[in-house]
C-alpha cells in the first residue's frame, strides 16, 4: 500500500516533466478599479461588516531555485473600507509566516474615494511578532496602509515562499477576519505518471475544479463570511472552510480497506525497529530490577527510556546543537543502536521502549493517531495525513494501555493532551483496530497555589507565593520555558502577574523543575501589591481569591458560532492566608458560595479565621471536565457561559474587614 509520508518528492523530480519556474502571474501592474466598487456604500456578504474583501486570489505552484524545490503562493487582495472601524482594523496589515517560510515582493496601495492612489513605500514594511488569541506566536511582515479613509479601497500583493515542503500536502484557506466576496485559487500540480493531484474540501462548498491556462486548475468560493476566534473553540481547521491538496495513486479504495491495509503495513514497517536483541534483554533486566508487578515493570522501563536516553529533538537534552546534528546524521537502525549511543530521536526512544517491554513479556504495538490541537480526525477520509503522530500500546490485563516516553515532560500514565481522547489505529499483521486513548481526569492536571500574605492598613498586600503546575499544565509550562534564559523566564512570570495586577512587584523569584521530567514546574516568589484592598473609613474591602484577582470572565460574547472545546480536564487547589492589620477583624460572616455542575465540575470556596482572629484563610477547590466532558455543542453555550460567570462572580467576592470589630469566622 502506498504511503504518502514515504514519498520522497525530491527523488521523484527526476521523473517529472519539465516544471515551469514561473507562476501564472498577475503582472507588475495593478488591475483596473471598477467604478462600481469605488462607489460601493454597503457590504455584500455581511450587512454590518466594517470592511469587506472584494476578492482574494492566490496562485500556487512549485518552483526550482539552486537545485531545490519550494512551493510559492502569490496572493492578491482587494479590500473595500466602509466605516471608521474598518479603517482602524484594516489599515495595519500583518502577513504571518513560519520560520521555514519567507514573504517577498510586497506591494500595496490605497485608492481614495476620489480615485487618487497612494503607494506603500518599501521602507515602511517591517517584521514583528504577533500573538494570536490561542497564544500562538508567529513572525509577521507588517505595514500600515497609507491614506486610508472610509470609502477607500486598499489592495496588496505578496509572494509566500514555503521552503519546507514540495506540494505533497497543502492546506488552502478560504476565510479571513473580514468577509470576502470571492476567494479563488489557481493551482499548478506536479505532472507525474503515477501520482495525481487530489483535492478534499473541509467545511466548504467549492466550485468544481476547472482547468485553466498554462497548466493551472482553479476553484473558488463566494460570499465567505468573516472568521472570528472565539474563546475555547475547536481547532480552526475543524470549523473554517479549507481545501487539502495532496497526491495519490488514481485508484478507488474504501476508508475501511485503506485503514486495514495501512495498519498492516505499519506493523511490518515497525517490526524491525522494535527488535529484541541481547543488548535489549540485558538493559531490560537491569531497568526492571526487583519490580514484580506488571505496572511497576512498565514504569521502570518507561523511566529508563525517558531519562537514560537523550532525545536529540529536545533543546533540554543537555546536548549541543552540533552534537544533536551529528547523531541525526547517522540513523539508529535498531533499539540496540539507541542503547549503545545513549541518544536518539523520539521514534528511536519509543521503539526502544516497545522492544524492552517485549523483552519483559508484554505485547507491544505502535498506534498512529491524530492531533486534536490541529484538527478533529475524520476516519472516513482514506489517507494517513491526519494520523502522523504515534505512541506505543502495551497489552496489560487483556486491555491496551498507551505510552509516550519520547515526550520528555509528559507524566507516566498520560499522553500529550493533543493525543488523549483521540482515535488511534493499532497496527496488526491481520486485523488492525481503532481504539480510543483515555482522557486523563481533572486531578491529573492540577494547579496548586499557596500564598502567605500580610495585609496593611493602607491596602497593600505583601508576602510569599508558590504555584505548582502538574500534568498537562506542567508540560505546557516546561515546553514554554525550557528554551528561555533565566531572565526571560522571570520576565514571563512578571508579565503574567502584572497583567492581572498592574501594581504587583515581584522579587526573590525561584523557578524550579523547568526541565525535570517528573517534578512539577514551580514558581516561588515574594510579591507586593499596593492598593490590593480598598480602604473606606474604618473598613477594608479585600478579595480573598488572590490568584483570580484581575482575571476577566472566560466567556463574554452573547452569541456563539462554534462549539466550546476545552483542551483537557483540569483542577485548581488554592490556599491563601491573609495576616490582618492590627485591630481589624471580619465585619460579618459573609463567604462566597460553592456550587456543583454535577459530575462535570465543582466549585468549593471557604473562608475561615484563626482562633486568635489575626489570620483569614481562604481556600478554593475547583475542577472541570469530569467524566471526559471537554466538548460542548453551541446549544449548551448559554448554560456554560452562565456557569463560568457565576464562578467569576464568586471569585470576585469581597470580604469586609472592620477596624475594632470583634473577631469572627466563616466556613
XYZ file of C-alpha atoms in Angstrom:
667
model
C 0.000 0.000 0.000
C 1.405 3.358 -0.964
C 2.334 5.587 2.000
C 2.344 9.313 1.216
C 4.755 10.119 4.001
C 7.318 7.732 2.499
C 7.133 9.502 -0.857
C 10.309 11.492 -1.375
C 9.371 14.088 -3.924
C 12.941 15.199 -4.386
C 13.709 11.766 -5.849
C 10.539 11.803 -7.900
C 11.596 15.062 -9.543
C 13.779 13.184 -11.991
C 10.622 11.507 -13.309
C 8.657 14.720 -13.662
C 8.057 16.557 -16.855
C 9.677 19.943 -17.089
C 8.050 22.173 -14.489
C 7.883 25.846 -15.331
C 9.581 28.068 -12.791
C 7.248 30.991 -13.280
C 3.834 31.191 -11.702
C 0.778 32.298 -13.627
C 1.390 35.929 -12.871
C -0.820 38.911 -12.413
C 1.891 41.148 -13.793
C 3.577 44.127 -12.247
C 0.644 46.423 -12.920
C -2.336 46.755 -10.643
C -5.672 45.675 -12.057
C -8.145 48.400 -13.013
C -10.577 49.543 -10.335
C -14.236 49.066 -11.168
C -16.018 52.402 -10.581
C -18.914 50.451 -9.072
C -16.591 49.055 -6.389
C -15.253 52.511 -5.605
C -18.816 53.810 -5.282
C -19.980 50.830 -3.175
C -21.632 52.068 0.025
C -22.550 48.833 1.825
C -21.046 45.367 2.171
C -22.424 42.466 0.155
C -21.632 39.405 2.308
C -22.403 40.625 5.841
C -24.573 43.702 6.226
C -22.827 45.024 9.340
C -19.255 44.491 8.128
C -16.905 47.454 8.510
C -14.740 46.223 5.649
C -15.045 43.536 3.021
C -12.599 41.884 0.627
C -13.793 42.272 -2.943
C -11.556 39.396 -3.936
C -8.705 37.273 -2.635
C -6.839 35.460 -5.355
C -3.977 33.021 -4.826
C -1.830 31.342 -7.477
C 0.013 28.249 -6.279
C 2.907 26.472 -7.989
C 6.133 24.639 -7.298
C 9.351 26.341 -8.303
C 13.009 25.385 -8.546
C 15.913 27.508 -7.432
C 19.515 26.455 -6.824
C 18.667 22.796 -7.314
C 15.955 22.790 -4.624
C 12.195 22.951 -4.887
C 9.700 25.013 -2.925
C 6.043 25.924 -3.059
C 5.153 29.511 -3.863
C 1.811 31.181 -3.249
C 1.167 34.542 -4.919
C -1.546 36.438 -3.051
C -3.566 39.384 -4.331
C -6.213 41.051 -2.125
C -8.517 43.981 -2.719
C -10.498 45.315 0.262
C -13.263 47.919 0.495
C -13.383 50.099 3.632
C -16.879 51.155 4.774
C -16.530 52.641 8.261
C -14.065 54.259 10.605
C -13.795 50.949 12.477
C -12.962 49.301 9.169
C -10.246 51.876 8.580
C -8.752 51.181 12.014
C -8.853 47.392 11.697
C -7.585 47.144 8.115
C -5.020 49.932 7.963
C -2.364 47.724 9.555
C -1.621 44.581 7.583
C 0.067 41.568 9.207
C 1.219 38.705 6.985
C 2.121 35.833 9.351
C 4.588 33.129 8.396
C 6.502 30.186 9.848
C 10.265 30.095 10.371
C 10.839 27.981 7.257
C 8.800 30.347 5.071
C 9.561 33.777 3.664
C 7.412 36.666 2.480
C 8.673 38.558 -0.565
C 7.744 41.178 -3.155
C 5.200 43.042 -1.020
C 3.399 45.802 -2.891
C 0.397 47.783 -1.643
C -1.620 50.882 -2.437
C -4.686 52.805 -1.316
C -7.307 54.093 -3.758
C -9.120 57.029 -2.212
C -12.828 57.727 -2.830
C -11.895 60.364 -5.424
C -9.865 57.785 -7.381
C -6.405 59.061 -6.413
C -3.850 56.487 -5.261
C -1.166 56.365 -2.575
C 1.561 53.714 -2.919
C 3.206 51.920 0.012
C 6.921 52.643 0.317
C 9.194 49.617 0.584
C 10.923 51.022 3.653
C 7.588 51.054 5.508
C 7.491 47.242 5.665
C 8.930 45.753 8.869
C 8.984 42.487 10.797
C 7.336 41.875 14.161
C 5.956 39.112 16.366
C 2.203 38.727 16.666
C 0.284 36.665 19.221
C -3.000 35.031 18.308
C -5.828 34.629 20.810
C -4.843 30.969 21.126
C -1.428 32.099 22.437
C 0.453 31.046 19.310
C 3.346 33.372 18.474
C 4.182 33.992 14.829
C 6.516 36.213 12.884
C 4.813 38.624 10.526
C 5.636 41.121 7.837
C 3.726 44.241 8.799
C 2.944 47.585 7.247
C 0.471 50.427 7.581
C -1.619 51.219 4.525
C -1.196 54.897 3.599
C -4.037 57.403 3.406
C -6.901 55.054 4.279
C -10.349 56.544 4.936
C -13.925 55.230 4.802
C -14.853 54.694 1.162
C -11.286 53.787 0.183
C -10.150 50.592 -1.462
C -6.882 49.033 -0.322
C -5.055 46.289 -2.175
C -1.825 44.441 -1.708
C 0.182 41.580 -3.227
C 2.954 39.359 -1.926
C 4.788 36.095 -2.537
C 4.685 33.434 0.185
C 7.604 31.040 -0.287
C 7.445 27.742 1.611
C 10.845 26.095 1.669
C 9.854 23.245 3.982
C 7.785 21.222 1.576
C 7.101 20.258 -2.013
C 3.382 20.074 -2.638
C 2.767 16.623 -1.103
C 0.107 18.142 1.177
C -1.073 21.739 1.066
C -3.862 23.422 3.043
C -5.590 26.282 1.265
C -7.685 28.586 3.448
C -10.848 30.384 2.307
C -11.756 32.534 5.305
C -10.336 35.775 6.662
C -11.116 38.105 9.574
C -13.375 40.074 7.240
C -15.977 38.744 4.792
C -14.839 38.045 1.222
C -16.971 38.307 -1.905
C -14.764 35.946 -3.928
C -11.894 33.620 -2.957
C -10.217 31.937 -5.904
C -7.232 29.606 -6.109
C -5.192 28.748 -9.187
C -3.186 25.578 -8.594
C -0.448 24.166 -10.814
C 0.058 20.493 -9.888
C 3.099 18.345 -10.365
C 2.922 16.329 -13.558
C 3.635 12.697 -12.666
C 2.748 9.434 -14.428
C 1.533 7.662 -11.233
C 0.594 10.142 -8.540
C -2.152 12.559 -9.445
C -3.326 15.671 -7.625
C -6.325 15.144 -5.371
C -8.450 17.676 -3.542
C -10.541 17.297 -0.384
C -12.723 20.135 0.903
C -13.487 20.574 4.598
C -16.424 22.669 5.887
C -16.667 24.165 2.390
C -18.838 24.030 -0.723
C -16.463 24.906 -3.545
C -16.904 25.264 -7.255
C -15.881 22.287 -9.410
C -12.161 22.299 -10.169
C -11.712 23.794 -13.622
C -8.769 23.551 -15.995
C -7.157 26.911 -16.776
C -4.302 28.082 -18.993
C -0.613 27.260 -18.508
C -1.247 24.037 -16.594
C -3.267 25.623 -13.781
C -6.545 24.453 -12.270
C -8.927 26.703 -10.361
C -11.632 26.526 -7.728
C -13.470 29.285 -5.903
C -15.892 30.121 -3.121
C -18.196 33.137 -2.993
C -19.708 35.166 -0.172
C -17.422 33.813 2.518
C -18.324 35.182 5.966
C -15.681 36.564 8.322
C -13.867 34.228 10.689
C -13.586 35.281 14.317
C -11.665 33.443 17.002
C -13.785 32.501 19.982
C -12.675 31.626 23.479
C -12.240 27.887 23.941
C -13.151 26.974 20.380
C -12.290 23.798 18.427
C -9.146 23.842 16.272
C -9.571 26.316 13.450
C -9.365 23.748 10.676
C -12.268 21.845 12.213
C -14.604 24.835 11.881
C -13.416 27.023 8.998
C -13.566 26.191 5.267
C -10.387 24.945 3.633
C -9.104 22.695 0.877
C -6.478 19.974 1.133
C -4.367 19.422 -1.977
C -2.430 16.154 -1.983
C -1.049 13.468 -4.284
C -2.149 9.829 -4.502
C -2.472 6.928 -6.894
C -5.579 7.180 -9.001
C -7.452 4.189 -7.635
C -10.571 3.877 -5.568
C -10.431 2.366 -2.093
C -12.885 2.480 0.795
C -11.841 4.032 4.084
C -12.190 0.672 5.878
C -9.927 -1.063 3.367
C -7.414 1.779 3.430
C -7.043 1.674 7.220
C -6.820 -2.108 7.219
C -4.004 -2.060 4.654
C -2.317 0.862 6.373
C -2.384 -0.834 9.787
C -0.870 -3.999 8.339
C 1.842 -2.031 6.556
C 2.700 -0.128 9.730
C 3.072 -3.385 11.616
C 5.544 -4.642 9.014
C 7.404 -1.323 8.890
C 7.904 -1.163 12.649
C 8.679 -4.821 13.361
C 12.412 -4.486 12.709
C 12.583 -1.193 14.610
C 11.315 -2.986 17.749
C 13.786 -5.863 17.522
C 14.704 -7.505 20.827
C 18.461 -8.167 20.913
C 20.685 -9.472 23.697
C 21.611 -5.873 24.497
C 17.922 -5.011 24.872
C 17.311 -8.031 27.114
C 20.210 -7.091 29.387
C 19.102 -3.443 29.623
C 15.542 -4.549 30.365
C 16.539 -6.847 33.194
C 18.690 -4.109 34.737
C 15.962 -1.463 34.393
C 13.261 -3.674 35.903
C 15.407 -4.728 38.864
C 13.269 -6.115 41.675
C 9.937 -4.900 40.250
C 7.408 -7.740 40.411
C 4.081 -6.309 39.206
C 3.330 -5.568 35.537
C 2.632 -1.921 36.337
C 5.936 -1.436 38.159
C 7.904 -3.157 35.406
C 6.429 -0.921 32.747
C 7.012 2.188 34.845
C 10.711 1.373 35.326
C 11.209 0.661 31.621
C 9.421 3.934 30.842
C 11.618 5.960 33.182
C 14.767 4.312 31.840
C 13.904 5.215 28.243
C 12.995 8.769 29.198
C 15.969 9.526 31.435
C 18.824 7.307 30.237
C 18.359 8.083 26.528
C 18.832 11.670 25.394
C 16.219 12.940 22.973
C 18.005 14.804 20.167
C 14.743 16.535 19.281
C 14.707 18.407 22.598
C 16.655 21.562 23.374
C 16.687 20.430 27.013
C 18.602 17.226 26.243
C 21.850 18.750 27.536
C 23.466 18.236 24.147
C 24.767 20.982 21.931
C 23.149 21.657 18.582
C 26.245 20.242 16.884
C 26.071 17.015 18.919
C 22.415 16.563 18.128
C 23.048 17.196 14.456
C 25.801 14.570 14.368
C 23.533 11.944 15.926
C 20.783 12.675 13.403
C 23.222 12.208 10.521
C 23.832 8.579 11.475
C 20.442 6.967 11.918
C 19.791 4.476 14.717
C 18.654 1.367 12.864
C 17.688 -0.698 15.904
C 16.942 -0.395 19.643
C 20.440 -1.759 20.257
C 21.901 1.238 18.401
C 19.870 3.604 20.576
C 21.120 1.874 23.722
C 24.721 1.975 22.544
C 24.643 5.667 21.664
C 22.522 6.684 24.637
C 20.668 9.109 22.383
C 18.156 9.106 19.577
C 15.124 10.725 18.034
C 11.670 10.496 19.534
C 10.814 7.468 17.419
C 14.086 5.767 18.478
C 13.117 6.206 22.135
C 9.567 4.944 21.610
C 10.808 1.910 19.676
C 13.351 1.114 22.401
C 10.530 1.260 24.954
C 8.474 -1.144 22.819
C 11.436 -3.525 22.440
C 12.200 -3.510 26.169
C 8.532 -4.049 27.024
C 8.502 -7.001 24.624
C 11.618 -8.382 26.323
C 9.757 -8.079 29.632
C 6.930 -10.231 28.303
C 4.436 -7.616 27.122
C 2.806 -7.462 23.708
C 3.775 -4.115 22.159
C 2.362 -2.317 19.140
C 2.635 1.076 17.500
C -0.543 3.140 17.296
C -0.970 6.005 14.837
C -3.299 8.746 15.937
C -4.443 12.267 15.248
C -3.578 15.561 16.888
C -6.748 17.227 18.125
C -4.996 20.564 18.632
C -4.755 20.670 14.833
C -7.983 19.149 13.566
C -10.542 16.572 14.640
C -9.791 13.285 12.914
C -12.137 12.222 10.110
C -11.739 8.452 9.717
C -13.886 8.473 6.579
C -11.020 10.175 4.713
C -8.816 7.343 3.344
C -5.408 8.936 3.800
C -2.810 8.874 6.578
C -2.167 12.623 6.524
C -4.045 13.269 9.767
C -2.523 10.416 11.819
C 1.177 11.173 11.648
C 1.678 11.111 15.431
C 2.297 7.797 17.147
C 2.525 6.176 20.566
C 3.242 2.720 21.951
C 0.425 0.434 23.114
C 1.077 -2.424 25.540
C -1.386 -5.177 26.310
C -1.919 -5.239 30.075
C -4.623 -7.317 31.783
C -6.347 -8.061 28.448
C -6.541 -4.373 27.550
C -4.334 -1.867 25.752
C -2.559 0.967 27.557
C -0.769 3.818 25.839
C 2.698 5.287 26.488
C 4.926 8.001 25.050
C 8.364 8.048 26.719
C 9.715 10.270 23.924
C 7.662 13.217 25.212
C 10.082 14.228 27.945
C 7.706 16.137 30.206
C 4.544 14.027 29.896
C 3.929 12.186 33.198
C 3.893 8.420 33.274
C 0.398 7.105 32.554
C -0.548 10.127 30.433
C -0.134 11.165 26.807
C 0.208 14.649 25.391
C -3.201 16.280 25.736
C -3.353 16.510 21.937
C -3.345 12.690 21.820
C -5.685 11.911 24.720
C -9.309 11.141 23.934
C -8.243 10.516 20.345
C -8.881 7.722 17.834
C -5.787 5.551 17.475
C -5.130 2.875 14.862
C -3.491 -0.221 16.377
C -1.165 -1.870 13.869
C -1.590 -5.603 13.419
C -0.496 -8.235 10.857
C -4.085 -9.465 10.449
C -6.733 -7.156 11.911
C -5.721 -3.559 12.679
C -8.233 -1.935 15.018
C -9.353 1.525 16.020
C -9.018 2.243 19.732
C -9.741 5.334 21.815
C -6.994 6.715 24.035
C -8.184 7.640 27.539
C -8.617 11.209 28.719
C -6.779 11.986 31.959
C -9.172 13.058 34.767
C -9.113 16.583 36.261
C -6.901 15.676 39.233
C -4.021 14.709 36.903
C -3.665 18.271 35.581
C -3.729 20.462 38.661
C -2.773 23.976 39.615
C -1.754 24.013 43.276
C -1.297 27.527 44.645
C -0.357 28.680 48.130
C 0.138 32.242 49.387
C 1.053 33.567 52.821
C 0.328 37.280 52.754
C 0.217 40.234 55.086
C -2.370 42.985 54.626
C -1.512 46.529 55.691
C -3.923 49.222 56.827
C -3.360 51.158 53.602
C -4.486 48.160 51.499
C -1.018 46.923 50.498
C -0.671 43.160 50.293
C 2.729 41.517 50.665
C 4.044 38.004 51.141
C 5.246 34.754 49.605
C 3.643 32.746 46.821
C 4.205 29.247 45.487
C 2.491 27.830 42.383
C 2.914 24.235 41.201
C 1.853 23.001 37.755
C 1.037 19.304 37.371
C 0.119 17.131 34.399
C -0.725 18.935 31.177
C -0.275 22.309 32.923
C 3.296 21.326 33.734
C 4.022 20.060 30.224
C 2.870 23.358 28.740
C 4.925 25.406 31.192
C 8.079 23.357 30.685
C 7.802 23.431 26.908
C 7.265 27.193 27.014
C 10.198 27.875 29.362
C 12.900 25.264 28.747
C 14.423 27.179 25.841
C 14.430 30.552 27.629
C 17.173 32.064 29.739
C 16.570 32.502 33.494
C 15.973 36.228 32.990
C 13.456 35.557 30.228
C 11.601 33.100 32.459
C 11.417 35.681 35.239
C 10.170 38.322 32.824
C 7.446 35.950 31.604
C 6.316 35.443 35.205
C 6.362 39.159 35.993
C 4.328 39.931 32.887
C 1.717 37.283 33.713
C 1.215 38.587 37.277
C 1.211 42.256 36.275
C -1.296 41.524 33.517
C -3.952 40.963 36.166
C -2.497 43.141 38.971
C -0.693 46.083 37.403
C 0.834 47.353 40.655
C 2.382 43.994 41.597
C 6.095 43.962 42.414
C 7.896 40.606 42.327
C 11.203 39.722 43.972
C 13.118 36.680 45.222
C 11.911 34.707 42.228
C 12.683 30.999 42.050
C 11.627 28.898 39.062
C 12.084 25.207 39.748
C 11.948 21.936 37.792
C 11.900 23.581 34.384
C 13.452 20.528 32.706
C 12.668 17.883 35.313
C 10.574 15.116 33.692
C 8.838 14.153 36.955
C 8.583 17.053 39.422
C 6.000 19.823 38.903
C 7.030 23.075 37.260
C 7.091 25.583 40.123
C 7.101 29.344 40.660
C 8.074 30.719 44.053
C 8.323 34.464 44.655
C 7.773 37.346 47.026
C 5.066 39.758 45.943
C 3.985 43.225 46.981
C 0.716 44.674 45.649
C -0.016 48.285 46.660
C -3.719 49.075 46.657
C -4.862 45.453 46.637
C -7.532 46.201 49.243
C -9.722 49.308 49.213
C -9.984 51.387 52.403
C -13.056 53.405 53.296
C -13.117 54.947 56.750
C -12.614 52.153 59.242
C -13.225 49.397 56.719
C -11.008 47.456 54.312
C -12.552 45.646 51.352
C -10.452 42.697 50.160
C -10.931 39.977 47.550
C -9.773 36.721 49.129
C -9.396 34.939 45.751
C -5.891 36.319 45.264
C -4.968 34.063 42.342
C -8.102 35.002 40.401
C -7.919 38.728 41.161
C -7.849 40.743 37.947
C -8.923 37.914 35.658
C -11.811 38.540 33.304
C -14.722 36.173 32.654
C -13.970 33.147 30.483
C -16.801 33.855 28.036
C -18.007 37.336 27.153
C -19.776 37.023 23.796
C -23.569 36.945 23.901
C -23.705 34.629 20.894
C -21.656 31.643 19.811
C -20.853 30.303 16.346
C -18.737 27.295 17.298
C -18.815 24.510 19.844
C -16.987 25.062 23.137
C -13.830 22.986 23.375
C -11.525 22.614 26.366
C -8.105 21.103 25.707
C -8.229 18.818 28.738
C -9.903 18.372 32.144
C -8.205 20.246 34.977
C -8.413 21.124 38.662
C -7.325 24.010 40.875
C -6.444 23.982 44.571
C -5.757 27.304 46.311
C -4.944 28.276 49.868
C -4.370 31.938 50.710
C -3.604 33.114 54.252
C -4.085 36.830 54.972
C -2.458 38.209 58.108
C -4.854 41.004 59.041
C -3.771 44.505 60.079
C -3.656 45.075 63.801
C -7.095 45.932 65.205
C -9.014 44.629 62.162
C -11.376 41.674 62.034
C -14.071 40.289 59.747
C -17.099 42.569 59.792
C -19.511 39.701 59.106
C -19.707 36.005 58.278
C -20.231 36.581 54.563
C -18.437 33.976 52.411
C -18.506 33.110 48.695
C -20.911 30.314 47.879
C -19.938 26.991 46.395
C -21.948 25.051 43.826
C -21.761 21.982 41.641
C -22.048 21.280 37.936
C -22.763 17.619 38.548
C -20.030 15.180 37.534
C -18.586 17.747 35.106
C -17.489 20.431 37.560
C -17.497 21.611 41.154
C -16.597 24.922 42.811
C -15.922 24.968 46.570
C -14.549 28.123 48.268
C -14.350 28.629 52.037
C -13.221 31.441 54.328
C -12.123 30.966 57.911
C -10.345 32.878 60.648
C -7.717 31.644 63.071
C -8.774 31.278 66.698
C -6.899 34.448 67.643
C -8.627 36.389 64.847
C -5.356 37.511 63.273
C -5.323 35.406 60.095
C -8.022 34.945 57.483
C -7.644 31.758 55.438
C -9.287 31.420 52.025
C -9.453 28.010 50.342
C -10.747 27.276 46.886
C -11.186 23.970 45.096
C -12.392 23.744 41.532
C -12.399 21.157 38.787
C -13.823 20.959 35.293
C -14.070 18.245 32.645
C -15.125 15.377 34.878
C -16.332 12.319 33.018
C -14.315 13.335 29.973
C -16.627 16.244 29.146
C -14.493 18.745 27.216
C -16.601 19.418 24.095
C -19.967 21.173 24.340
C -22.387 21.978 21.496
C -23.436 25.513 20.651
C -26.805 24.804 22.283
C -25.019 24.466 25.635
C -23.225 27.800 25.355
C -25.686 29.920 27.351
C -25.694 27.464 30.222
C -21.907 27.073 30.151
C -21.393 30.845 29.970
C -23.700 31.352 32.941
C -21.832 28.690 34.935
C -18.441 30.337 34.419
C -19.928 33.788 35.027
C -21.048 32.514 38.419
C -17.554 31.184 39.088
C -16.149 34.589 38.105
C -18.616 36.431 40.336
C -17.800 34.248 43.324
C -14.060 34.674 42.656
C -14.692 38.406 42.842
C -16.379 38.116 46.225
C -15.319 40.892 48.632
C -14.723 40.387 52.357
C -15.154 43.392 54.624
C -12.737 43.984 57.466
C -13.616 46.496 60.152
C -11.298 48.251 62.489
C -12.239 47.487 66.078
C -14.767 44.762 65.113
C -14.835 41.575 67.199
C -13.104 38.551 65.673
C -15.401 36.271 63.705
C -15.181 33.314 61.380
C -16.893 31.782 58.395
C -16.692 28.360 56.840
